[in-house]
Amino acid sequence: EESYFSEVLTQADAVIAYGSDAACAKIRKQIRPGQAYFEHGHKFSLGLVDEAYIDNFGEQQLAKAIARDTCVFNQQACIAPQVYCVVGPESLTESLAEKTAEALAEYEQKVPLGNLLQNDAATLQMKRATLQWQAALQDKPCFWQSTNSLAWTLTIQSQISSHQGGHRRYLSLISVPDL
């Protein structure tokens, strides 16, 4: 397959690469001088909603849309947000998180996650264990997960973390008092 792919690259006038940074780097090494190359590597996407938008769209409908956007490509596409910033009081973020957790569970029933690589599953389990420990120290809900599977994870965080992405169907909501 690698030799076939390399042969196809030599015949192409232009190459458009989508994928992880590592996958794009591998393709980039094979581009010949003068060959047009367009790269769409790893991206980090986030959504932004405020109280007026939630009121206008409807909290339940928005939660379902967030679940769909999170799950449709298992967050392996740059258009799949990893974080939603919720502008307004913390209670708004908490309420949206509860509804989003319900919507994620509903979506999981219709479209299961599928198999994770063993290393990805182990990493996610460790991340979840850390989140559960942190949640236990809080006086309000800030962590939800699928039952008996790794199908989805939802957290309320205080800020975007440097290791936010990389997991399938792993979403954080961040409460932002105002802009």
GROMACS .gro file of N, CA and C in nm:
model
  537
    1GLU      N    1   0.082  -0.119   0.000
    1GLU     CA    2   0.000   0.000   0.000
    1GLU      C    3   0.087   0.126   0.000
    2GLU      N    4   0.197   0.125   0.076
    2GLU     CA    5   0.286   0.242   0.080
    2GLU      C    6   0.346   0.271  -0.057
    3SER      N    7   0.389   0.167  -0.127
    3SER     CA    8   0.450   0.190  -0.258
    3SER      C    9   0.345   0.242  -0.357
    4TYR      N   10   0.224   0.192  -0.348
    4TYR     CA   11   0.116   0.240  -0.434
    4TYR      C   12   0.088   0.387  -0.406
    5PHE      N   13   0.081   0.423  -0.278
    5PHE     CA   14   0.056   0.561  -0.238
    5PHE      C   15   0.169   0.652  -0.289
    6SER      N   16   0.292   0.609  -0.273
    6SER     CA   17   0.406   0.688  -0.320
    6SER      C   18   0.401   0.708  -0.471
    7GLU      N   19   0.360   0.605  -0.544
    7GLU     CA   20   0.348   0.614  -0.690
    7GLU      C   21   0.239   0.714  -0.729
    8VAL      N   22   0.128   0.709  -0.659
    8VAL     CA   23   0.019   0.803  -0.687
    8VAL      C   24   0.067   0.946  -0.663
    9LEU      N   25   0.142   0.969  -0.556
    9LEU     CA   26   0.193   1.102  -0.526
    9LEU      C   27   0.284   1.155  -0.638
   10THR      N   28   0.362   1.068  -0.698
   10THR     CA   29   0.452   1.113  -0.806
   10THR      C   30   0.374   1.155  -0.930
   11GLN      N   31   0.255   1.104  -0.948
   11GLN     CA   32   0.174   1.134  -1.066
   11GLN      C   33   0.086   1.257  -1.049
   12ALA      N   34   0.066   1.300  -0.926
   12ALA     CA   35  -0.028   1.410  -0.898
   12ALA      C   36   0.038   1.545  -0.919
   13ASP      N   37  -0.036   1.637  -0.981
   13ASP     CA   38   0.012   1.775  -0.995
   13ASP      C   39  -0.003   1.850  -0.863
   14ALA      N   40  -0.104   1.812  -0.786
   14ALA     CA   41  -0.131   1.877  -0.658
   14ALA      C   42  -0.174   1.772  -0.557
   15VAL      N   43  -0.142   1.797  -0.432
   15VAL     CA   44  -0.176   1.705  -0.323
   15VAL      C   45  -0.243   1.786  -0.213
   16ILE      N   46  -0.356   1.735  -0.165
   16ILE     CA   47  -0.426   1.793  -0.052
   16ILE      C   48  -0.422   1.688   0.058
   17ALA      N   49  -0.359   1.722   0.170
   17ALA     CA   50  -0.342   1.627   0.280
   17ALA      C   51  -0.429   1.666   0.398
   18TYR      N   52  -0.504   1.571   0.451
   18TYR     CA   53  -0.583   1.588   0.571
   18TYR      C   54  -0.535   1.484   0.670
   19GLY      N   55  -0.530   1.519   0.798
   19GLY     CA   56  -0.496   1.419   0.898
   19GLY      C   57  -0.418   1.477   1.013
   20SER      N   58  -0.361   1.387   1.090
   20SER     CA   59  -0.281   1.428   1.204
   20SER      C   60  -0.155   1.498   1.155
   21ASP      N   61  -0.089   1.566   1.246
   21ASP     CA   62   0.036   1.632   1.210
   21ASP      C   63   0.138   1.531   1.160
   22ALA      N   64   0.142   1.414   1.224
   22ALA     CA   65   0.237   1.310   1.183
   22ALA      C   66   0.205   1.258   1.043
   23ALA      N   67   0.077   1.236   1.014
   23ALA     CA   68   0.038   1.188   0.882
   23ALA      C   69   0.072   1.290   0.774
   24CYS      N   70   0.045   1.417   0.801
   24CYS     CA   71   0.077   1.523   0.703
   24CYS      C   72   0.228   1.535   0.683
   25ALA      N   73   0.306   1.522   0.789
   25ALA     CA   74   0.452   1.530   0.778
   25ALA      C   75   0.505   1.417   0.689
   26LYS      N   76   0.447   1.299   0.703
   26LYS     CA   77   0.489   1.184   0.621
   26LYS      C   78   0.462   1.210   0.473
   27ILE      N   79   0.348   1.268   0.444
   27ILE     CA   80   0.314   1.301   0.304
   27ILE      C   81   0.402   1.414   0.253
   28ARG      N   82   0.422   1.516   0.337
   28ARG     CA   83   0.501   1.632   0.298
   28ARG      C   84   0.642   1.592   0.254
   29LYS      N   85   0.699   1.491   0.317
   29LYS     CA   86   0.834   1.445   0.282
   29LYS      C   87   0.841   1.390   0.139
   30GLN      N   88   0.728   1.348   0.087
   30GLN     CA   89   0.726   1.286  -0.046
   30GLN      C   90   0.688   1.384  -0.158
   31ILE      N   91   0.662   1.507  -0.123
   31ILE     CA   92   0.624   1.606  -0.224
   31ILE      C   93   0.748   1.647  -0.302
   32ARG      N   94   0.735   1.649  -0.433
   32ARG     CA   95   0.849   1.686  -0.518
   32ARG      C   96   0.849   1.837  -0.541
   33PRO      N   97   0.963   1.894  -0.576
   33PRO     CA   98   0.970   2.039  -0.603
   33PRO      C   99   0.871   2.077  -0.714
   34GLY      N  100   0.802   2.188  -0.692
   34GLY     CA  101   0.707   2.237  -0.790
   34GLY      C  102   0.568   2.176  -0.780
   35GLN      N  103   0.553   2.073  -0.699
   35GLN     CA  104   0.422   2.009  -0.683
   35GLN      C  105   0.340   2.090  -0.581
   36ALA      N  106   0.220   2.128  -0.617
   36ALA     CA  107   0.134   2.204  -0.526
   36ALA      C  108   0.094   2.116  -0.408
   37TYR      N  109   0.103   2.172  -0.289
   37TYR     CA  110   0.073   2.096  -0.168
   37TYR      C  111  -0.009   2.183  -0.073
   38PHE      N  112  -0.122   2.129  -0.030
   38PHE     CA  113  -0.211   2.197   0.064
   38PHE      C  114  -0.234   2.104   0.182
   39GLU      N  115  -0.208   2.155   0.299
   39GLU     CA  116  -0.213   2.071   0.419
   39GLU      C  117  -0.321   2.120   0.514
   40HIS      N  118  -0.395   2.024   0.566
   40HIS     CA  119  -0.496   2.050   0.668
   40HIS      C  120  -0.468   1.955   0.783
   41GLY      N  121  -0.372   1.991   0.867
   41GLY     CA  122  -0.332   1.907   0.979
   41GLY      C  123  -0.424   1.923   1.098
   42HIS      N  124  -0.373   1.884   1.212
   42HIS     CA  125  -0.449   1.887   1.337
   42HIS      C  126  -0.501   2.027   1.366
   43LYS      N  127  -0.626   2.035   1.406
   43LYS     CA  128  -0.689   2.161   1.443
   43LYS      C  129  -0.757   2.143   1.578
   44PHE      N  130  -0.777   2.254   1.644
   44PHE     CA  131  -0.850   2.255   1.770
   44PHE      C  132  -0.973   2.344   1.750
   45SER      N  133  -1.090   2.289   1.768
   45SER     CA  134  -1.213   2.365   1.747
   45SER      C  135  -1.287   2.385   1.878
   46LEU      N  136  -1.348   2.502   1.888
   46LEU     CA  137  -1.433   2.527   2.004
   46LEU      C  138  -1.559   2.599   1.960
   47GLY      N  139  -1.660   2.586   2.043
   47GLY     CA  140  -1.785   2.655   2.018
   47GLY      C  141  -1.805   2.762   2.124
   48LEU      N  142  -1.883   2.862   2.092
   48LEU     CA  143  -1.912   2.971   2.184
   48LEU      C  144  -2.062   2.996   2.182
   49VAL      N  145  -2.124   2.986   2.298
   49VAL     CA  146  -2.267   3.014   2.310
   49VAL      C  147  -2.289   3.105   2.429
   50ASP      N  148  -2.393   3.187   2.420
   50ASP     CA  149  -2.427   3.272   2.534
   50ASP      C  150  -2.572   3.249   2.572
   51GLU      N  151  -2.613   3.315   2.678
   51GLU     CA  152  -2.748   3.294   2.732
   51GLU      C  153  -2.856   3.325   2.629
   52ALA      N  154  -2.837   3.433   2.554
   52ALA     CA  155  -2.937   3.471   2.453
   52ALA      C  156  -2.947   3.363   2.345
   53TYR      N  157  -2.834   3.310   2.302
   53TYR     CA  158  -2.836   3.205   2.200
   53TYR      C  159  -2.906   3.080   2.252
   54ILE      N  160  -2.874   3.043   2.375
   54ILE     CA  161  -2.937   2.924   2.435
   54ILE      C  162  -3.088   2.945   2.446
   55ASP      N  163  -3.129   3.062   2.490
   55ASP     CA  164  -3.273   3.092   2.501
   55ASP      C  165  -3.340   3.088   2.364
   56ASN      N  166  -3.275   3.142   2.263
   56ASN     CA  167  -3.331   3.147   2.128
   56ASN      C  168  -3.336   3.008   2.063
   57PHE      N  169  -3.229   2.933   2.077
   57PHE     CA  170  -3.219   2.801   2.013
   57PHE      C  171  -3.294   2.694   2.091
   58GLY      N  172  -3.297   2.709   2.222
   58GLY     CA  173  -3.356   2.609   2.311
   58GLY      C  174  -3.246   2.521   2.369
   59GLU      N  175  -3.245   2.511   2.500
   59GLU     CA  176  -3.137   2.438   2.567
   59GLU      C  177  -3.132   2.290   2.525
   60GLN      N  178  -3.247   2.225   2.518
   60GLN     CA  179  -3.250   2.083   2.481
   60GLN      C  180  -3.204   2.065   2.336
   61GLN      N  181  -3.249   2.150   2.247
   61GLN     CA  182  -3.207   2.141   2.106
   61GLN      C  183  -3.058   2.168   2.092
   62LEU      N  184  -3.007   2.266   2.166
   62LEU     CA  185  -2.864   2.296   2.161
   62LEU      C  186  -2.784   2.177   2.214
   63ALA      N  187  -2.829   2.117   2.322
   63ALA     CA  188  -2.759   2.000   2.378
   63ALA      C  189  -2.752   1.888   2.275
   64LYS      N  190  -2.859   1.865   2.203
   64LYS     CA  191  -2.860   1.761   2.099
   64LYS      C  192  -2.765   1.798   1.985
   65ALA      N  193  -2.762   1.926   1.948
   65ALA     CA  194  -2.671   1.971   1.842
   65ALA      C  195  -2.525   1.956   1.886
   66ILE      N  196  -2.497   1.988   2.011
   66ILE     CA  197  -2.361   1.972   2.063
   66ILE      C  198  -2.322   1.824   2.062
   67ALA      N  199  -2.412   1.738   2.105
   67ALA     CA  200  -2.384   1.594   2.105
   67ALA      C  201  -2.355   1.545   1.964
   68ARG      N  202  -2.437   1.588   1.870
   68ARG     CA  203  -2.416   1.548   1.730
   68ARG      C  204  -2.281   1.597   1.678
   69ASP      N  205  -2.251   1.725   1.702
   69ASP     CA  206  -2.125   1.781   1.654
   69ASP      C  207  -2.005   1.713   1.718
   70THR      N  208  -2.019   1.671   1.842
   70THR     CA  209  -1.912   1.603   1.913
   70THR      C  210  -1.892   1.461   1.860
   71CYS      N  211  -1.999   1.395   1.827
   71CYS     CA  212  -1.994   1.253   1.795
   71CYS      C  213  -1.985   1.219   1.647
   72VAL      N  214  -2.033   1.306   1.560
   72VAL     CA  215  -2.051   1.268   1.420
   72VAL      C  216  -1.921   1.218   1.354
   73PHE      N  217  -1.809   1.279   1.386
   73PHE     CA  218  -1.680   1.231   1.334
   73PHE      C  219  -1.591   1.180   1.447
   74ASN      N  220  -1.652   1.149   1.561
   74ASN     CA  221  -1.577   1.104   1.679
   74ASN      C  222  -1.464   1.201   1.713
   75GLN      N  223  -1.488   1.327   1.689
   75GLN     CA  224  -1.392   1.436   1.712
   75GLN      C  225  -1.261   1.415   1.637
   76GLN      N  226  -1.268   1.347   1.526
   76GLN     CA  227  -1.150   1.327   1.443
   76GLN      C  228  -1.151   1.419   1.322
   77ALA      N  229  -1.239   1.515   1.322
   77ALA     CA  230  -1.245   1.615   1.215
   77ALA      C  231  -1.228   1.752   1.278
   78CYS      N  232  -1.167   1.842   1.205
   78CYS     CA  233  -1.138   1.974   1.262
   78CYS      C  234  -1.265   2.053   1.293
   79ILE      N  235  -1.377   2.015   1.236
   79ILE     CA  236  -1.502   2.087   1.265
   79ILE      C  237  -1.571   2.038   1.392
   80ALA      N  238  -1.520   1.934   1.454
   80ALA     CA  239  -1.580   1.878   1.575
   80ALA      C  240  -1.521   1.947   1.698
   81PRO      N  241  -1.599   2.033   1.765
   81PRO     CA  242  -1.546   2.105   1.881
   81PRO      C  243  -1.504   2.012   1.995
   82GLN      N  244  -1.399   2.052   2.063
   82GLN     CA  245  -1.355   1.981   2.183
   82GLN      C  246  -1.397   2.056   2.308
   83VAL      N  247  -1.430   2.185   2.291
   83VAL     CA  248  -1.469   2.271   2.402
   83VAL      C  249  -1.584   2.361   2.357
   84TYR      N  250  -1.676   2.385   2.448
   84TYR     CA  251  -1.776   2.490   2.429
   84TYR      C  252  -1.760   2.588   2.544
   85CYS      N  253  -1.741   2.714   2.510
   85CYS     CA  254  -1.739   2.821   2.609
   85CYS      C  255  -1.883   2.871   2.623
   86VAL      N  256  -1.931   2.874   2.745
   86VAL     CA  257  -2.068   2.915   2.773
   86VAL      C  258  -2.062   3.049   2.846
   87VAL      N  259  -2.104   3.154   2.779
   87VAL     CA  260  -2.098   3.288   2.836
   87VAL      C  261  -2.224   3.310   2.920
   88GLY      N  262  -2.202   3.333   3.049
   88GLY     CA  263  -2.314   3.354   3.141
   88GLY      C  264  -2.280   3.297   3.276
   89PRO      N  265  -2.379   3.288   3.364
   89PRO     CA  266  -2.354   3.237   3.499
   89PRO      C  267  -2.318   3.088   3.497
   90GLU      N  268  -2.248   3.043   3.599
   90GLU     CA  269  -2.209   2.902   3.608
   90GLU      C  270  -2.331   2.810   3.603
   91SER      N  271  -2.442   2.855   3.658
   91SER     CA  272  -2.563   2.772   3.658
   91SER      C  273  -2.608   2.741   3.515
   92LEU      N  274  -2.584   2.833   3.422
   92LEU     CA  275  -2.617   2.810   3.281
   92LEU      C  276  -2.531   2.698   3.224
   93THR      N  277  -2.402   2.701   3.254
   93THR     CA  278  -2.310   2.596   3.208
   93THR      C  279  -2.349   2.461   3.268
   94GLU      N  280  -2.381   2.459   3.395
   94GLU     CA  281  -2.419   2.335   3.463
   94GLU      C  282  -2.546   2.276   3.402
   95SER      N  283  -2.644   2.360   3.376
   95SER     CA  284  -2.769   2.314   3.317
   95SER      C  285  -2.746   2.259   3.175
   96LEU      N  286  -2.668   2.332   3.096
   96LEU     CA  287  -2.637   2.285   2.961
   96LEU      C  288  -2.558   2.155   2.965
   97ALA      N  289  -2.469   2.139   3.061
   97ALA     CA  290  -2.392   2.016   3.075
   97ALA      C  291  -2.484   1.897   3.105
   98GLU      N  292  -2.577   1.915   3.195
   98GLU     CA  293  -2.672   1.807   3.227
   98GLU      C  294  -2.749   1.763   3.103
   99LYS      N  295  -2.799   1.859   3.028
   99LYS     CA  296  -2.875   1.827   2.906
   99LYS      C  297  -2.784   1.765   2.800
  100THR      N  298  -2.662   1.814   2.790
  100THR     CA  299  -2.569   1.758   2.691
  100THR      C  300  -2.531   1.616   2.727
  101ALA      N  301  -2.513   1.586   2.855
  101ALA     CA  302  -2.484   1.448   2.897
  101ALA      C  303  -2.599   1.355   2.857
  102GLU      N  304  -2.722   1.400   2.876
  102GLU     CA  305  -2.838   1.321   2.834
  102GLU      C  306  -2.837   1.300   2.683
  103ALA      N  307  -2.806   1.406   2.609
  103ALA     CA  308  -2.804   1.397   2.463
  103ALA      C  309  -2.691   1.306   2.414
  104LEU      N  310  -2.575   1.311   2.480
  104LEU     CA  311  -2.464   1.222   2.444
  104LEU      C  312  -2.503   1.075   2.467
  105ALA      N  313  -2.570   1.049   2.578
  105ALA     CA  314  -2.615   0.912   2.607
  105ALA      C  315  -2.715   0.864   2.502
  106GLU      N  316  -2.805   0.954   2.463
  106GLU     CA  317  -2.903   0.921   2.360
  106GLU      C  318  -2.834   0.895   2.225
  107TYR      N  319  -2.739   0.979   2.190
  107TYR     CA  320  -2.666   0.964   2.063
  107TYR      C  321  -2.588   0.832   2.061
  108GLU      N  322  -2.529   0.798   2.176
  108GLU     CA  323  -2.453   0.672   2.186
  108GLU      C  324  -2.540   0.551   2.153
  109GLN      N  325  -2.667   0.555   2.192
  109GLN     CA  326  -2.757   0.443   2.164
  109GLN      C  327  -2.780   0.427   2.014
  110LYS      N  328  -2.785   0.539   1.943
  110LYS     CA  329  -2.809   0.535   1.799
  110LYS      C  330  -2.681   0.509   1.720
  111VAL      N  331  -2.570   0.569   1.766
  111VAL     CA  332  -2.442   0.560   1.695
  111VAL      C  333  -2.333   0.527   1.796
  112PRO      N  334  -2.307   0.398   1.819
  112PRO     CA  335  -2.202   0.360   1.914
  112PRO      C  336  -2.065   0.408   1.868
  113LEU      N  337  -1.975   0.425   1.962
  113LEU     CA  338  -1.841   0.475   1.933
  113LEU      C  339  -1.763   0.382   1.843
  114GLY      N  340  -1.768   0.254   1.867
  114GLY     CA  341  -1.682   0.162   1.794
  114GLY      C  342  -1.560   0.129   1.879
  115ASN      N  343  -1.462   0.067   1.819
  115ASN     CA  344  -1.344   0.023   1.894
  115ASN      C  345  -1.238   0.132   1.902
  116LEU      N  346  -1.174   0.140   2.018
  116LEU     CA  347  -1.060   0.227   2.037
  116LEU      C  348  -0.934   0.143   2.036
  117LEU      N  349  -0.825   0.200   1.991
  117LEU     CA  350  -0.696   0.133   2.004
  117LEU      C  351  -0.668   0.115   2.152
  118GLN      N  352  -0.597   0.008   2.187
  118GLN     CA  353  -0.572  -0.023   2.327
  118GLN      C  354  -0.505   0.094   2.400
  119ASN      N  355  -0.408   0.158   2.336
  119ASN     CA  356  -0.339   0.270   2.398
  119ASN      C  357  -0.433   0.389   2.418
  120ASP      N  358  -0.520   0.416   2.320
  120ASP     CA  359  -0.617   0.525   2.333
  120ASP      C  360  -0.715   0.498   2.447
  121ALA      N  361  -0.760   0.373   2.457
  121ALA     CA  362  -0.853   0.337   2.564
  121ALA      C  363  -0.787   0.352   2.701
  122ALA      N  364  -0.664   0.308   2.713
  122ALA     CA  365  -0.593   0.319   2.841
  122ALA      C  366  -0.571   0.465   2.879
  123THR      N  367  -0.535   0.548   2.783
  123THR     CA  368  -0.513   0.691   2.808
  123THR      C  369  -0.643   0.756   2.854
  124LEU      N  370  -0.752   0.724   2.788
  124LEU     CA  371  -0.881   0.781   2.825
  124LEU      C  372  -0.924   0.734   2.963
  125GLN      N  373  -0.900   0.607   2.996
  125GLN     CA  374  -0.935   0.557   3.129
  125GLN      C  375  -0.857   0.631   3.237
  126MET      N  376  -0.730   0.658   3.211
  126MET     CA  377  -0.649   0.732   3.309
  126MET      C  378  -0.699   0.876   3.322
  127LYS      N  379  -0.731   0.937   3.211
  127LYS     CA  380  -0.784   1.074   3.214
  127LYS      C  381  -0.916   1.078   3.292
  128ARG      N  382  -1.002   0.981   3.267
  128ARG     CA  383  -1.129   0.975   3.338
  128ARG      C  384  -1.108   0.956   3.488
  129ALA      N  385  -1.013   0.872   3.527
  129ALA     CA  386  -0.986   0.849   3.669
  129ALA      C  387  -0.943   0.980   3.736
  130THR      N  388  -0.860   1.056   3.668
  130THR     CA  389  -0.816   1.186   3.721
  130THR      C  390  -0.936   1.280   3.734
  131LEU      N  391  -1.019   1.284   3.631
  131LEU     CA  392  -1.137   1.371   3.634
  131LEU      C  393  -1.234   1.330   3.745
  132GLN      N  394  -1.252   1.200   3.766
  132GLN     CA  395  -1.340   1.154   3.873
  132GLN      C  396  -1.286   1.198   4.009
  133TRP      N  397  -1.157   1.188   4.027
  133TRP     CA  398  -1.095   1.230   4.152
  133TRP      C  399  -1.115   1.380   4.173
  134GLN      N  400  -1.091   1.459   4.068
  134GLN     CA  401  -1.111   1.604   4.077
  134GLN      C  402  -1.258   1.638   4.104
  135ALA      N  403  -1.349   1.566   4.040
  135ALA     CA  404  -1.491   1.591   4.058
  135ALA      C  405  -1.535   1.561   4.201
  136ALA      N  406  -1.475   1.460   4.260
  136ALA     CA  407  -1.511   1.424   4.397
  136ALA      C  408  -1.478   1.537   4.496
  137LEU      N  409  -1.385   1.623   4.460
  137LEU     CA  410  -1.345   1.734   4.546
  137LEU      C  411  -1.432   1.858   4.527
  138GLN      N  412  -1.520   1.854   4.428
  138GLN     CA  413  -1.607   1.969   4.398
  138GLN      C  414  -1.739   1.957   4.473
  139ASP      N  415  -1.804   2.072   4.493
  139ASP     CA  416  -1.933   2.071   4.561
  139ASP      C  417  -2.051   2.075   4.463
  140LYS      N  418  -2.021   2.067   4.333
  140LYS     CA  419  -2.127   2.064   4.232
  140LYS      C  420  -2.084   1.973   4.118
  141PRO      N  421  -2.180   1.924   4.039
  141PRO     CA  422  -2.147   1.832   3.930
  141PRO      C  423  -2.053   1.897   3.827
  142CYS      N  424  -1.951   1.821   3.785
  142CYS     CA  425  -1.859   1.872   3.683
  142CYS      C  426  -1.805   1.761   3.594
  143PHE      N  427  -1.861   1.639   3.606
  143PHE     CA  428  -1.809   1.526   3.529
  143PHE      C  429  -1.920   1.426   3.500
  144TRP      N  430  -1.933   1.389   3.373
  144TRP     CA  431  -2.030   1.289   3.330
  144TRP      C  432  -1.959   1.196   3.233
  145GLN      N  433  -2.002   1.070   3.230
  145GLN     CA  434  -1.943   0.974   3.137
  145GLN      C  435  -2.046   0.868   3.100
  146SER      N  436  -2.019   0.803   2.988
  146SER     CA  437  -2.106   0.694   2.947
  146SER      C  438  -2.098   0.580   3.048
  147THR      N  439  -2.204   0.504   3.056
  147THR     CA  440  -2.211   0.393   3.151
  147THR      C  441  -2.153   0.267   3.087
  148ASN      N  442  -2.060   0.205   3.155
  148ASN     CA  443  -2.001   0.077   3.113
  148ASN      C  444  -1.932   0.082   2.977
  149SER      N  445  -1.885   0.200   2.937
  149SER     CA  446  -1.812   0.210   2.810
  149SER      C  447  -1.730   0.339   2.811
  150LEU      N  448  -1.650   0.356   2.710
  150LEU     CA  449  -1.571   0.478   2.693
  150LEU      C  450  -1.632   0.565   2.582
  151ALA      N  451  -1.760   0.549   2.557
  151ALA     CA  452  -1.825   0.611   2.442
  151ALA      C  453  -1.823   0.764   2.445
  152TRP      N  454  -1.831   0.825   2.563
  152TRP     CA  455  -1.827   0.971   2.570
  152TRP      C  456  -1.790   1.016   2.712
  153THR      N  457  -1.732   1.135   2.717
  153THR     CA  458  -1.693   1.196   2.844
  153THR      C  459  -1.724   1.345   2.835
  154LEU      N  460  -1.782   1.400   2.940
  154LEU     CA  461  -1.816   1.542   2.944
  154LEU      C  462  -1.770   1.600   3.076
  155THR      N  463  -1.704   1.715   3.070
  155THR     CA  464  -1.657   1.781   3.191
  155THR      C  465  -1.693   1.929   3.187
  156ILE      N  466  -1.698   1.988   3.305
  156ILE     CA  467  -1.697   2.133   3.316
  156ILE      C  468  -1.559   2.168   3.369
  157GLN      N  469  -1.487   2.249   3.295
  157GLN     CA  470  -1.352   2.289   3.333
  157GLN      C  471  -1.347   2.439   3.354
  158SER      N  472  -1.243   2.485   3.421
  158SER     CA  473  -1.228   2.629   3.443
  158SER      C  474  -1.149   2.695   3.330
  159GLN      N  475  -1.076   2.614   3.254
  159GLN     CA  476  -0.997   2.667   3.142
  159GLN      C  477  -0.968   2.557   3.042
  160ILE      N  478  -0.926   2.597   2.924
  160ILE     CA  479  -0.888   2.500   2.822
  160ILE      C  480  -0.753   2.441   2.861
  161SER      N  481  -0.745   2.309   2.861
  161SER     CA  482  -0.619   2.244   2.897
  161SER      C  483  -0.538   2.214   2.771
  162SER      N  484  -0.408   2.204   2.788
  162SER     CA  485  -0.320   2.180   2.674
  162SER      C  486  -0.338   2.040   2.617
  163HIS      N  487  -0.396   1.951   2.692
  163HIS     CA  488  -0.418   1.814   2.646
  163HIS      C  489  -0.565   1.786   2.623
  164GLN      N  490  -0.640   1.888   2.590
  164GLN     CA  491  -0.784   1.876   2.573
  164GLN      C  492  -0.820   1.773   2.466
  165GLY      N  493  -0.763   1.785   2.350
  165GLY     CA  494  -0.800   1.698   2.238
  165GLY      C  495  -0.738   1.561   2.247
  166GLY      N  496  -0.757   1.485   2.144
  166GLY     CA  497  -0.693   1.355   2.136
  166GLY      C  498  -0.781   1.239   2.177
  167HIS      N  499  -0.895   1.265   2.233
  167HIS     CA  500  -0.984   1.157   2.274
  167HIS      C  501  -1.110   1.161   2.189
  168ARG      N  502  -1.169   1.048   2.170
  168ARG     CA  503  -1.294   1.041   2.096
  168ARG      C  504  -1.409   1.079   2.188
  169ARG      N  505  -1.493   1.168   2.140
  169ARG     CA  506  -1.614   1.208   2.213
  169ARG      C  507  -1.584   1.255   2.355
  170TYR      N  508  -1.482   1.337   2.369
  170TYR     CA  509  -1.441   1.394   2.497
  170TYR      C  510  -1.463   1.545   2.487
  171LEU      N  511  -1.555   1.596   2.564
  171LEU     CA  512  -1.598   1.735   2.551
  171LEU      C  513  -1.592   1.806   2.685
  172SER      N  514  -1.550   1.931   2.682
  172SER     CA  515  -1.552   2.015   2.802
  172SER      C  516  -1.635   2.139   2.776
  173LEU      N  517  -1.707   2.181   2.880
  173LEU     CA  518  -1.775   2.308   2.880
  173LEU      C  519  -1.701   2.399   2.976
  174ILE      N  520  -1.683   2.523   2.937
  174ILE     CA  521  -1.614   2.619   3.021
  174ILE      C  522  -1.706   2.737   3.044
  175SER      N  523  -1.730   2.768   3.170
  175SER     CA  524  -1.814   2.882   3.204
  175SER      C  525  -1.732   3.009   3.193
  176VAL      N  526  -1.783   3.104   3.114
  176VAL     CA  527  -1.717   3.233   3.095
  176VAL      C  528  -1.814   3.340   3.146
  177PRO      N  529  -1.781   3.412   3.253
  177PRO     CA  530  -1.876   3.509   3.310
  177PRO      C  531  -1.923   3.614   3.210
  178ASP      N  532  -1.830   3.669   3.133
  178ASP     CA  533  -1.866   3.765   3.027
  178ASP      C  534  -1.749   3.779   2.932
  179LEU      N  535  -1.777   3.844   2.820
  179LEU     CA  536  -1.671   3.863   2.720
  179LEU      C  537  -1.612   4.000   2.731
   0.00000   0.00000   0.00000
